[in-house]
Coordinates of C-alpha atoms and ligand atoms in Angstrom, one line a residue:
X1172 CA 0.9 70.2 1.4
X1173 CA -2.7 69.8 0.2
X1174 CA -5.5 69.8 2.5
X1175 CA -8.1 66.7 1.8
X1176 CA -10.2 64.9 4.1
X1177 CA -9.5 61.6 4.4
X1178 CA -12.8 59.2 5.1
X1179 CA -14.5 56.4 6.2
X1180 CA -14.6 54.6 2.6
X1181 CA -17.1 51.7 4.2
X1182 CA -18.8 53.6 6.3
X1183 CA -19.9 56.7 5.1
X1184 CA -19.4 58.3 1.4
X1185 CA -17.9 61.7 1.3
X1186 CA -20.2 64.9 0.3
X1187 CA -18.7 65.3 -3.1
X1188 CA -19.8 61.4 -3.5
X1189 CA -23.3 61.9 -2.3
X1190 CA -23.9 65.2 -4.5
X1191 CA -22.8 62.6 -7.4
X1192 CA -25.2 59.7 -6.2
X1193 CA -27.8 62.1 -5.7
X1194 CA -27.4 64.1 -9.0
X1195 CA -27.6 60.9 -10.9
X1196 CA -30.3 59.5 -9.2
X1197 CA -28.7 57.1 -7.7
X1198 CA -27.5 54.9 -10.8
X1199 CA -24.3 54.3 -9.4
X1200 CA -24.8 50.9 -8.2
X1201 CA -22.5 48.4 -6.7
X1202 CA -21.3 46.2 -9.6
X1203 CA -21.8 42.3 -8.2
X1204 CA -23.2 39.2 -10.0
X1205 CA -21.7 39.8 -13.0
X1206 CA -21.0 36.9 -15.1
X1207 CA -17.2 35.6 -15.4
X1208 CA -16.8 34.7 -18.9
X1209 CA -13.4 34.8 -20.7
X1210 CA -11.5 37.4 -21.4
X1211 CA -10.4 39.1 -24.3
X1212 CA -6.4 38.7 -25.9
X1213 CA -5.1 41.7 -27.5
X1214 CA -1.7 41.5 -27.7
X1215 CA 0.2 44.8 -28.0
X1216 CA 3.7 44.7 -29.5
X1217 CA 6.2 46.7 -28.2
X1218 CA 6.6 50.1 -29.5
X1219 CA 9.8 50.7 -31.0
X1220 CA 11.2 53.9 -29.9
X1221 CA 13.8 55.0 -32.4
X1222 CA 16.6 56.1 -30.2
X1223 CA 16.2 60.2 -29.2
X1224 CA 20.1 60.0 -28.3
X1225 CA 21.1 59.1 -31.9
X1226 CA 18.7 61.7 -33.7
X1227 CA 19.6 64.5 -31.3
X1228 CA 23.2 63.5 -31.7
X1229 CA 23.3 63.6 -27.5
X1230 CA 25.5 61.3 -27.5
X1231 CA 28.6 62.3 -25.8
X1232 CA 29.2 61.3 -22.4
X1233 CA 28.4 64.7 -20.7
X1234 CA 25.0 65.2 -21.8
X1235 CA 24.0 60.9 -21.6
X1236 CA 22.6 61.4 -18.0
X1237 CA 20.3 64.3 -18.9
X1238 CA 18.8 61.9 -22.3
X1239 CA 18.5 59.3 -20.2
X1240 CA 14.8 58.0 -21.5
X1241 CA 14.1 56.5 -17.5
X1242 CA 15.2 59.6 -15.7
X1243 CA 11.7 61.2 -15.3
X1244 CA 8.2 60.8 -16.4
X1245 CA 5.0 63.1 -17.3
X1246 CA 3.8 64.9 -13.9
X1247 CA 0.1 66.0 -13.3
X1248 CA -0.6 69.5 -12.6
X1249 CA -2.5 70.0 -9.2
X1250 CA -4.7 72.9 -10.1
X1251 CA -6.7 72.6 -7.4
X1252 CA -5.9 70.5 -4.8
X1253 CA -6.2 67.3 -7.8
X1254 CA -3.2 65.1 -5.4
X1255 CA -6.0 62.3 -4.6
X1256 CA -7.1 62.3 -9.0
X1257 CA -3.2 62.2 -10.3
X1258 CA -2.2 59.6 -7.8
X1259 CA -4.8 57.9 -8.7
X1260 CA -4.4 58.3 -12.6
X1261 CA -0.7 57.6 -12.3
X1262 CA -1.3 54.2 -10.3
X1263 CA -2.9 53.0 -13.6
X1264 CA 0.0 53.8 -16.4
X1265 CA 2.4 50.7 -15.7
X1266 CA -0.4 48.1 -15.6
X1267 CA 0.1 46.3 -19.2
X1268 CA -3.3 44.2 -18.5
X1269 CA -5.0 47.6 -18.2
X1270 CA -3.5 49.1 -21.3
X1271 CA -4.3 45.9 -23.2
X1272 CA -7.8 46.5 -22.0
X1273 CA -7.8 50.5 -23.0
X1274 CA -6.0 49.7 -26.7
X1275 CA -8.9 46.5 -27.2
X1276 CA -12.0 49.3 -26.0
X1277 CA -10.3 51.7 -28.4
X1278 CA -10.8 49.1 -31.0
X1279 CA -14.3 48.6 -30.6
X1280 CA -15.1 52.0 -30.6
X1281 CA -13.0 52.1 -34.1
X1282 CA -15.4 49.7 -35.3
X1283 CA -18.0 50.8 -34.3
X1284 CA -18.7 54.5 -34.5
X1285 CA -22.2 54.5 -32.6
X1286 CA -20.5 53.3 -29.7
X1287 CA -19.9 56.0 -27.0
X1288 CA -17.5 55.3 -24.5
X1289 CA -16.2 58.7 -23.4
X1290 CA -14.7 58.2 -19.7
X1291 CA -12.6 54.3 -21.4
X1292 CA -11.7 56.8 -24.5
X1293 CA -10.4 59.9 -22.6
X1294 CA -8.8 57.9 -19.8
X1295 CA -7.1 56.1 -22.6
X1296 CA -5.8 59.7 -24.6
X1297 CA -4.6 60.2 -20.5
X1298 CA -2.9 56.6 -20.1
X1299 CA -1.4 57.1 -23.5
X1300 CA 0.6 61.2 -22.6
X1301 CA 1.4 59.2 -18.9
X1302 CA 3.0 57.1 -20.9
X1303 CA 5.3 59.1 -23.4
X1304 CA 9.1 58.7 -22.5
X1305 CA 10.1 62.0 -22.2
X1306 CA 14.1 63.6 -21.3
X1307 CA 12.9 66.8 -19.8
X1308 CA 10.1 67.7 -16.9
X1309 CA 6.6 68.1 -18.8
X1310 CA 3.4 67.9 -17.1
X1311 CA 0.1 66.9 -18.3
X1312 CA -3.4 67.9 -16.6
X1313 CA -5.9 65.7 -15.3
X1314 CA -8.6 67.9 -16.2
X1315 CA -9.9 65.9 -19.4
X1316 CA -10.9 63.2 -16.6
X1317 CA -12.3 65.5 -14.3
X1318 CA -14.7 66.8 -17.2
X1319 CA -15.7 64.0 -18.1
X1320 CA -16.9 62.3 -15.0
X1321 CA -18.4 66.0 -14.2
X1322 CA -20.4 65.7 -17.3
X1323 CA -21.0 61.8 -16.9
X1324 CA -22.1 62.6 -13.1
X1325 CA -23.9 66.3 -14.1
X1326 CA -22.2 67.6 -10.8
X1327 CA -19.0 69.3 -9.5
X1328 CA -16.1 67.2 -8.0
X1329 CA -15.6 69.0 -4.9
X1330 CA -11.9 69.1 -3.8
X1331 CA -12.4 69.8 -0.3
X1332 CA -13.2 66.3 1.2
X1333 CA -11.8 63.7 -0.9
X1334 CA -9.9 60.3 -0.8
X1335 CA -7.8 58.3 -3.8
X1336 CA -9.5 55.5 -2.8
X1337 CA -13.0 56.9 -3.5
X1338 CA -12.1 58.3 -6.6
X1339 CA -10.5 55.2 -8.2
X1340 CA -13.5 53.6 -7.0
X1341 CA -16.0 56.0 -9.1
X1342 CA -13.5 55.5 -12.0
X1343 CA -13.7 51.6 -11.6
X1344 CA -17.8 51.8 -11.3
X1345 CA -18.1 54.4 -14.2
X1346 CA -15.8 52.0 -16.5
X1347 CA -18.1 49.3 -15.6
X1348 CA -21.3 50.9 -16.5
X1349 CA -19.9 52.1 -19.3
X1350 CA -19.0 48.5 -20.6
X1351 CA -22.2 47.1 -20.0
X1352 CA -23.1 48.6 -23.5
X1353 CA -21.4 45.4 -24.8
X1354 CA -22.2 41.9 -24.8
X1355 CA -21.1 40.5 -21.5
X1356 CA -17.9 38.6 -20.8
X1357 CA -16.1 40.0 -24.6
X1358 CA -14.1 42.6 -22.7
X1359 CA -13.6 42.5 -19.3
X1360 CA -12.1 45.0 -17.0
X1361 CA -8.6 43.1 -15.5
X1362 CA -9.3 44.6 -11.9
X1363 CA -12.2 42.2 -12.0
X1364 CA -12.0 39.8 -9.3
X1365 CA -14.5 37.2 -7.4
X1366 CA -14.6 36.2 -3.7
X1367 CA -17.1 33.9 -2.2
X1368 CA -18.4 34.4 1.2
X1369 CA -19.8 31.8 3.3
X1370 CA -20.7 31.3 7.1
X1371 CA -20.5 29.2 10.0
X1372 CA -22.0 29.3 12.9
X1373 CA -19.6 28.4 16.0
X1374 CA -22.5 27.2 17.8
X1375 CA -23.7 24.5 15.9
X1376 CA -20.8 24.2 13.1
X1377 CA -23.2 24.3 10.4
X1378 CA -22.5 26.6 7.2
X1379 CA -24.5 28.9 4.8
X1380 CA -24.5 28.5 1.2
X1381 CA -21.7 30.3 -1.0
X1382 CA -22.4 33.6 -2.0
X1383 CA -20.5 35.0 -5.0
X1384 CA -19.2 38.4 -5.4
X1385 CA -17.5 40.7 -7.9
X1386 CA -15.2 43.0 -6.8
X1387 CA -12.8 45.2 -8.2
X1388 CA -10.9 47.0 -5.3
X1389 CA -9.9 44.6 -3.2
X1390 CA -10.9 45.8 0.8
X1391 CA -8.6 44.9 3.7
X1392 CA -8.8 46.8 7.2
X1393 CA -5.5 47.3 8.8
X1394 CA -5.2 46.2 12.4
X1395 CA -5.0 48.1 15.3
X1396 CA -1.0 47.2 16.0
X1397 CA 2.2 48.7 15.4
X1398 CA 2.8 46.3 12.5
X1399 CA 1.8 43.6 10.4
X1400 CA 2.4 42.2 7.0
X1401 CA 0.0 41.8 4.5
X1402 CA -0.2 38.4 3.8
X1403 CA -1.5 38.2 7.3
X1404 CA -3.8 40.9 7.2
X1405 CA -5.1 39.3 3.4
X1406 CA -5.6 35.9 5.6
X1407 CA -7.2 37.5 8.6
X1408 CA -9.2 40.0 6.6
X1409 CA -10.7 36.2 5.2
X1410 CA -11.9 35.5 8.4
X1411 CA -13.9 37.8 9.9
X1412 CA -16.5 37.1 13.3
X1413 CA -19.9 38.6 13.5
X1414 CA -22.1 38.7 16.6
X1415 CA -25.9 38.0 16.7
X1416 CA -26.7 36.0 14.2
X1417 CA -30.2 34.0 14.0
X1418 CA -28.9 31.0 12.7
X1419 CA -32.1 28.9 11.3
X1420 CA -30.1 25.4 11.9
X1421 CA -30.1 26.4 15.5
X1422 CA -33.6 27.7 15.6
X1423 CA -34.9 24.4 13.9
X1424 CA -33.2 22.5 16.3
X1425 CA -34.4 24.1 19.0
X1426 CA -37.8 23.8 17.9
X1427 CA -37.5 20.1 16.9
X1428 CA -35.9 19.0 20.5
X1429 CA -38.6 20.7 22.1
X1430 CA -41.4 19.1 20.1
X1431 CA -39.5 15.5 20.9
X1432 CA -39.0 16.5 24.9
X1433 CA -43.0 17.2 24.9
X1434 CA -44.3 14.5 22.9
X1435 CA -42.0 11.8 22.1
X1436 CA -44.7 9.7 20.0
X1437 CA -45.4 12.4 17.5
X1438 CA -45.4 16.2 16.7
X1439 CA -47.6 18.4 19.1
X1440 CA -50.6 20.8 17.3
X1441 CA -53.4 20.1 14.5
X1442 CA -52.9 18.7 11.0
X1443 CA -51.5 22.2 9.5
X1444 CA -48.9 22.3 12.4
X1445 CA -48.2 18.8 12.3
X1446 CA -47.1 19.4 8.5
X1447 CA -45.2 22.3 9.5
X1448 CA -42.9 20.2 11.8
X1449 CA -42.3 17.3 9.5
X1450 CA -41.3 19.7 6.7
X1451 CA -38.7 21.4 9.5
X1452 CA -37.2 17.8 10.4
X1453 CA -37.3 16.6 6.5
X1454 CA -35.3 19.9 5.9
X1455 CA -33.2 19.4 9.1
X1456 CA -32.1 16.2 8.3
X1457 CA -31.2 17.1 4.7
X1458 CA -28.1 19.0 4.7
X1459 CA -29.7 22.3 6.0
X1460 CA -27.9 25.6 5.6
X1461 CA -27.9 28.3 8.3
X1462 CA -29.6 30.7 6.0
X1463 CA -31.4 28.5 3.6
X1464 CA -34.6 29.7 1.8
X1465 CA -37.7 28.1 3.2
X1466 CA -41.3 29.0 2.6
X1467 CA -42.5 32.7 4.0
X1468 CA -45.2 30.3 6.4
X1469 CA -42.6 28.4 7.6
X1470 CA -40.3 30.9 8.0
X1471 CA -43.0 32.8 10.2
X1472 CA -43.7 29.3 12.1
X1473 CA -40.1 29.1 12.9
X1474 CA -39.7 32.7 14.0
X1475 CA -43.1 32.9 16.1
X1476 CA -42.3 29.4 17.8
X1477 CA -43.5 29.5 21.2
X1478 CA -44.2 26.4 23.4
X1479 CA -43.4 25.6 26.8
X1480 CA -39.6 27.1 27.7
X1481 CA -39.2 27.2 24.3
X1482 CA -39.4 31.1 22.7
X1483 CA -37.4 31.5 19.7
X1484 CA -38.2 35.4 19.8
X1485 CA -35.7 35.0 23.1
X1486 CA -33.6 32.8 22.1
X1487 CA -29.7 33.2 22.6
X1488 CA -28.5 34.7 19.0
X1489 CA -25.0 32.9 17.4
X1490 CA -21.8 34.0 17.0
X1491 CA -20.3 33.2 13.2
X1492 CA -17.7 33.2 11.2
X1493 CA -17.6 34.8 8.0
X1494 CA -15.2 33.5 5.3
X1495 CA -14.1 35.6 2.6
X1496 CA -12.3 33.4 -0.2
X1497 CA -10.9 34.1 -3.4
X1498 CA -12.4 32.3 -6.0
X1499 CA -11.4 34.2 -9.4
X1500 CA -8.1 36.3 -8.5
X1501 CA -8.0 39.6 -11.0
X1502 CA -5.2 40.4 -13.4
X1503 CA -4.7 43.3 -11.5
X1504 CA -5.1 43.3 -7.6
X1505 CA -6.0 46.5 -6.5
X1506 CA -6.1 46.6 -2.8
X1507 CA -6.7 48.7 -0.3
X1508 CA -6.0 49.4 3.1
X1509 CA -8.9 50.9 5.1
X1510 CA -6.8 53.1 7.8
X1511 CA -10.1 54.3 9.4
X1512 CA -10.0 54.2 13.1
X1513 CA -13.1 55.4 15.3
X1514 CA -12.5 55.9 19.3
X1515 CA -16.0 56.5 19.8
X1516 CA -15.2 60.2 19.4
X1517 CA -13.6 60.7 16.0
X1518 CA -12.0 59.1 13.6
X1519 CA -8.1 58.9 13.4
X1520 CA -5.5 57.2 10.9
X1521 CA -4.4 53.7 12.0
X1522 CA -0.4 53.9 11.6
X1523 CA 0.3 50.6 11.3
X1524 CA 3.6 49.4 9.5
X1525 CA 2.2 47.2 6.9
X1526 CA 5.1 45.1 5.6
X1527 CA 4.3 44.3 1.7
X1528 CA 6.5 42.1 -0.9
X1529 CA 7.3 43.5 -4.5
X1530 CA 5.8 40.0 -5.3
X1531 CA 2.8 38.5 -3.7
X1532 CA 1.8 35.4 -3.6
X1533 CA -2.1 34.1 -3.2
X1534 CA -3.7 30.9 -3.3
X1535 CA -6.9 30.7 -5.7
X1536 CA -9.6 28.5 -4.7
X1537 CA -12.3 26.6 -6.9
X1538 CA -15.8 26.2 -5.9
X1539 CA -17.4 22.9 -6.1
X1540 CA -20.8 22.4 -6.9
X1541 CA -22.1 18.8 -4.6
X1542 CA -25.4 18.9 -5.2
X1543 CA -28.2 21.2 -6.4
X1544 CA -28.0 24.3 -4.0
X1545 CA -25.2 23.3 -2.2
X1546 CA -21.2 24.1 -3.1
X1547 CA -18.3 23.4 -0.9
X1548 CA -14.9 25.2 -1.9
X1549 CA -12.0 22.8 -3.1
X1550 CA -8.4 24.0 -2.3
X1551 CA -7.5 24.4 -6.1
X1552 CA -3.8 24.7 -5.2
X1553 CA -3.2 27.0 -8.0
X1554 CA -1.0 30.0 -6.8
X1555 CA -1.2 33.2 -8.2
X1556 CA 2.0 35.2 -8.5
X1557 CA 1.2 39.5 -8.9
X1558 CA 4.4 41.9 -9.0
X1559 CA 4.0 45.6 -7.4
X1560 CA 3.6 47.8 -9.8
X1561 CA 1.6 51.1 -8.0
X1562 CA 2.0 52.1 -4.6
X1563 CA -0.9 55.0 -3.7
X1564 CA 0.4 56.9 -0.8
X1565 CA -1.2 59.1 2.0
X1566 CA 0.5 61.6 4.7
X1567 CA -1.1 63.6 7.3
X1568 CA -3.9 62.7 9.3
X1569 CA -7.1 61.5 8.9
X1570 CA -8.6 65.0 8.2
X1571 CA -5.9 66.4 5.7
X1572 CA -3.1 65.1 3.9
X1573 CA -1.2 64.8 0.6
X1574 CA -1.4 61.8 -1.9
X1575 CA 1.8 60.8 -3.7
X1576 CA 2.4 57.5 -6.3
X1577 CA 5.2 55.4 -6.8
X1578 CA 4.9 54.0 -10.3
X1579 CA 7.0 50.9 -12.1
X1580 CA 9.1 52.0 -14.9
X1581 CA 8.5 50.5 -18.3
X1582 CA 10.4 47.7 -19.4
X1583 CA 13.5 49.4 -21.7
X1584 CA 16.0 48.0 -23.5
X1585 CA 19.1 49.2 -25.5
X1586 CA 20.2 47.6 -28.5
X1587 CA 24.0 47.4 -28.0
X1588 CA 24.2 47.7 -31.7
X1589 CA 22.6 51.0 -32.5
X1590 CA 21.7 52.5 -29.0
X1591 CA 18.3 52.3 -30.0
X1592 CA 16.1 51.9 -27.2
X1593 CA 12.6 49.8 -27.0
X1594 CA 10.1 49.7 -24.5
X1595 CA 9.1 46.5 -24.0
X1596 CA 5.9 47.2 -22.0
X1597 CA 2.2 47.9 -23.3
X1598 CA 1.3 50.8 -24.4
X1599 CA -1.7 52.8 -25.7
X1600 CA -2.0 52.7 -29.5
X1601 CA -1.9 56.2 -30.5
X1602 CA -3.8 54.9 -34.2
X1603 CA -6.4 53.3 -32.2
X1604 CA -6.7 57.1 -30.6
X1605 CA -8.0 58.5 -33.7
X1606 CA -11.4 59.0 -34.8
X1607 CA -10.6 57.0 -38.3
X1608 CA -9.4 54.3 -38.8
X1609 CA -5.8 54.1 -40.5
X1610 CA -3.7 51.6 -42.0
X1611 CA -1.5 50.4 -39.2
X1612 CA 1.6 49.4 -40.5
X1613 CA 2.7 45.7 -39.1
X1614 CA 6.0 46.1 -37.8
X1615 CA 8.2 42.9 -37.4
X1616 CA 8.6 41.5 -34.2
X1617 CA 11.7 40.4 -33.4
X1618 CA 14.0 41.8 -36.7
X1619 CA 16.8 42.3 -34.1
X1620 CA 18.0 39.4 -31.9
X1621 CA 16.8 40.0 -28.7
X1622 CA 20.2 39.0 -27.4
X1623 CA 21.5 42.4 -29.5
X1624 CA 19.2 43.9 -26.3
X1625 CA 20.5 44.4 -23.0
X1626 CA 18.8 45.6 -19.2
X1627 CA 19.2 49.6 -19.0
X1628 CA 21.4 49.8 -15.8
X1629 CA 19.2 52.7 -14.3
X1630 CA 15.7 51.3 -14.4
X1631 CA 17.3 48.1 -12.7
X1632 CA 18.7 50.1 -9.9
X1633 CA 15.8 52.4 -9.8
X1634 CA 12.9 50.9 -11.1
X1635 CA 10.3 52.9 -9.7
X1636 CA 9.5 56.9 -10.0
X1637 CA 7.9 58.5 -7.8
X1638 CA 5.2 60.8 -8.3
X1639 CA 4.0 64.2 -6.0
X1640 CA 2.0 65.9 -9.3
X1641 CA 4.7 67.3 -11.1
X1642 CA 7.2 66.7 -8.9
X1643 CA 9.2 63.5 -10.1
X1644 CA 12.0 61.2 -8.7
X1645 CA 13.5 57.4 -9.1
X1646 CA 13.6 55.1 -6.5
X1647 CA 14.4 51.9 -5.8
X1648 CA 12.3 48.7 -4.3
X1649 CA 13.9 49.4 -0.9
X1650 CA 12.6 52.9 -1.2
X1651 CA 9.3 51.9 -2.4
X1652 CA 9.0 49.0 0.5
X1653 CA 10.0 51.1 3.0
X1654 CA 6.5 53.0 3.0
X1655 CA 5.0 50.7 5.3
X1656 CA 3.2 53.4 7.6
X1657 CA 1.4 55.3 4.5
X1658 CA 1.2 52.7 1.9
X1659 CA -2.7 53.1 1.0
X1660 CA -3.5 51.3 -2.2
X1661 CA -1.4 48.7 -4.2
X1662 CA -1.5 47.6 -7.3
X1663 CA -0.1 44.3 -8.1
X1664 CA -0.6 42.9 -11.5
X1665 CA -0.4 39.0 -12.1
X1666 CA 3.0 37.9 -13.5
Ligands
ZN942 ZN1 -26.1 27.4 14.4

């Protein structure tokens, strides 16, 4: 067992984090407002693996179970308590859309050779070892990662204090900044997702307007509970109350029945005040949002309103509602599950069974534009199917623990022919990963029936390994759904 600290993601950033931030003077910066533009198609074929049985003539029944192509995978080497980087690496091997993403990168950067993209290039050379169907234990090393966000960040990842979460995070931010180099929207990064916040006041029912935002981890906090399943937790987490809120329809309205209780015949003050109040019931009785932009003089009027009983400086603040709603769901939903529990004393891990699906199901909404300034969201009624592909998971308390990964196996097929065996998943093009550019040769898709292909009886039975470093073994979906007290991050890609 490795000792980490497990943190606060929301709340407060770990030291290693804040030697980063500060290092770089401060140009990590939250990714939001990018523009959603379509996304780029590079179709991968599926690399045909000529069959390792046949060419190492292992093909007698004694030695098939030790060939077998699914029975283990490349392991990272923890040199130095690296469980929260190789978890985190792993998670991203089996997600095809992320390969796709790697292998189209890895053709820009072919093309063009002033282009420096050294954290997308290495974590591609990374993806593509992770990937490598293997009979025997190997083990690969994180480090080429770890150097490369050291040298990217001019500082020292500390391995005392630090979370998977965080890291991936970092990774996800670092891959951004490194792709806004390009023209926006011609590659986009498939954990790319958009929610739309709005807010309602409970006392007067009125709303804000919609604002957008990127994200690219997907944040839920589990509830305090024995257990709950995630589709409730995804719903809940939408909804989310907030105390003390100066809501400016209330405040308005305040100020407007007051001016109507002490002079029914007209607005109270001189000419310049007397404007001030027609504007507020012109705005009033036009659709106005609870946090809608007004001028900075009538914003000051409204907050230093003061006549008779009515002081809006004292008035009651609102309780609202804010609603989190998916507007653009990613290709690849990575979510996590903030276990982060303060008692006023310390913090401990919440150990709440969360009950998760291998597929998951969410509903996409669209958001309509009425009128200038103002949108309303429209049930689309699209739903959006992801698979489980990653599970991130954490034992031990809050303080120290150990990060392990459960990744999907790739797609294999044997060619009841031949034996040969294909992978039928994404992979990294290894000619994309050298510096020149070669002559790819254009293999034919399809030469062999597909029905000359069968299902590989072990990945079906055990589809998923199961990562500690270097330490591998299958499991199945039960296995993998059983986790529900440290499942930390999941990675469901879009089927
Ligand atoms: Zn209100």
């Amino acid at each position: 067992m490795t000792k980490y600290t497990y943190l606060v993601p929301n709340d407060r950033q770990t030291q290693w984090l804040n030697v980063l931030l500060a290092k770089n003077g401060g140009a990590l910066k939250k990714i939001t407002g990018l523009t959603i533009l379509g996304v780029s198609l590079y179709i991968v074929s599926p690399t045909l693996i000529i069959s390792l049985l046949r060419t190492l003539g292992l093909r007698d029944k004694d030695t098939k179970e030790s060939c077998r192509l699914d029975r283990t995978t490349m392991g990272l080497i923890n040199a130095r308590n690296d469980c929260f980087i190789n978890s985190s690496l792993q998670a991203l091997v089996p997600l095809s859309s992320f390969t796709v993403y790697l292998n189209s990168i890895l053709s820009k950067l072919q093309e063009d050779k002033n282009l420096s993209l050294p954290l997308h290039k290495n974590l591609a050379k990374t993806v593509y070892e992770l990937q490598k169907l293997i009979v025997d234990s190997e083990s690969y090393s994180a480090e080429l990662i770890i150097s490369t966000m050291e040298h990217i960040f001019k500082g020292t990842i500390s391995r005392q204090q630090n979370d998977a979460h965080e890291f991936t995070q970092l990774l996800l931010e670092t891959l951004f900044k490194e792709l806004a180099v390009l023209p926006k929207g011609v590659i986009e990064v498939p954990m790319k997702g958009v929610v739309g916040n709005h807010l309602i006041c409970i006392r007067c029912g009125h709303i804000s307007q919609i604002k957008e935002e990127m994200f690219s981890i997907y944040e839920l906090n589990v509830p305090q509970c024995s257990s709950s399943k995630l589709t409730d937790i995804i719903h809940n987490n939408q909804l989310e109350k907030i105390e003390g809120y100066s809501c400016l329809y209330c405040e308005i309205n305040m100020i407007l029945k007051n001016e109507n209780y002490r002079n029914s015949d007209g607005f109270t003050g001189d000419d310049e005040e007397k404007r001030k109040l027609r504007y507020l019931k012109e705005v009033f009785l036009n659709n106005l949002m609870i946090n809608q932009e007004l001028p900075d003089d009538i914003m000051h009027y409204i907050k230093s309103y003061k006549r008779g009983y009515c002081d809006i400086s004292k008035m009651e603040k609102s309780d609202i509602f804010r609603k989190r709603r998916l507007l653009q769901c990613p290709k690849v939903l990575l979510i996590h599950l903030s276990r982060s529990m303060y008692n006023g004393m310390a913090y401990t891990r919440n150990p709440c069974n969360v009950e998760f699906e291998n597929i998951l199901e969410l509903e996409e909404e669209q958001m309509l534009q009425s009128s200038p300034g103002e949108k309303t969201f429209i049930n689309s009624n699209s739903k959006i199917r992801y698979e489980l592909k990653s599970l991130v998971k954490h034992t031990g308390s809050h303080y120290q623990g150990h990060y392990q990964c459960y990744r999907h196996k790739p797609k294999l097929r044997i060619n009841k022919e031949n034996g040969e065996i294909i992978n039928r998943s994404s992979v990294i093009d290894n000619n994309l990963l050298k510096d020149d550019e070669v002559e790819v040769e254009v293999k034919e898709e399809n030469t062999v029936p597909s029905q000359s292909f069968k299902k590989i009886k072990s990945v079906e039975t055990y589809p998923f390994w199961k990562l500690s470093d270097t330490s591998i073994e299958e499991s199945t979906v039960k296995k993998v759904l059983n986790e529900k007290k440290s499942v930390y991050m999941l990675y469901y890609e879009r089927i």
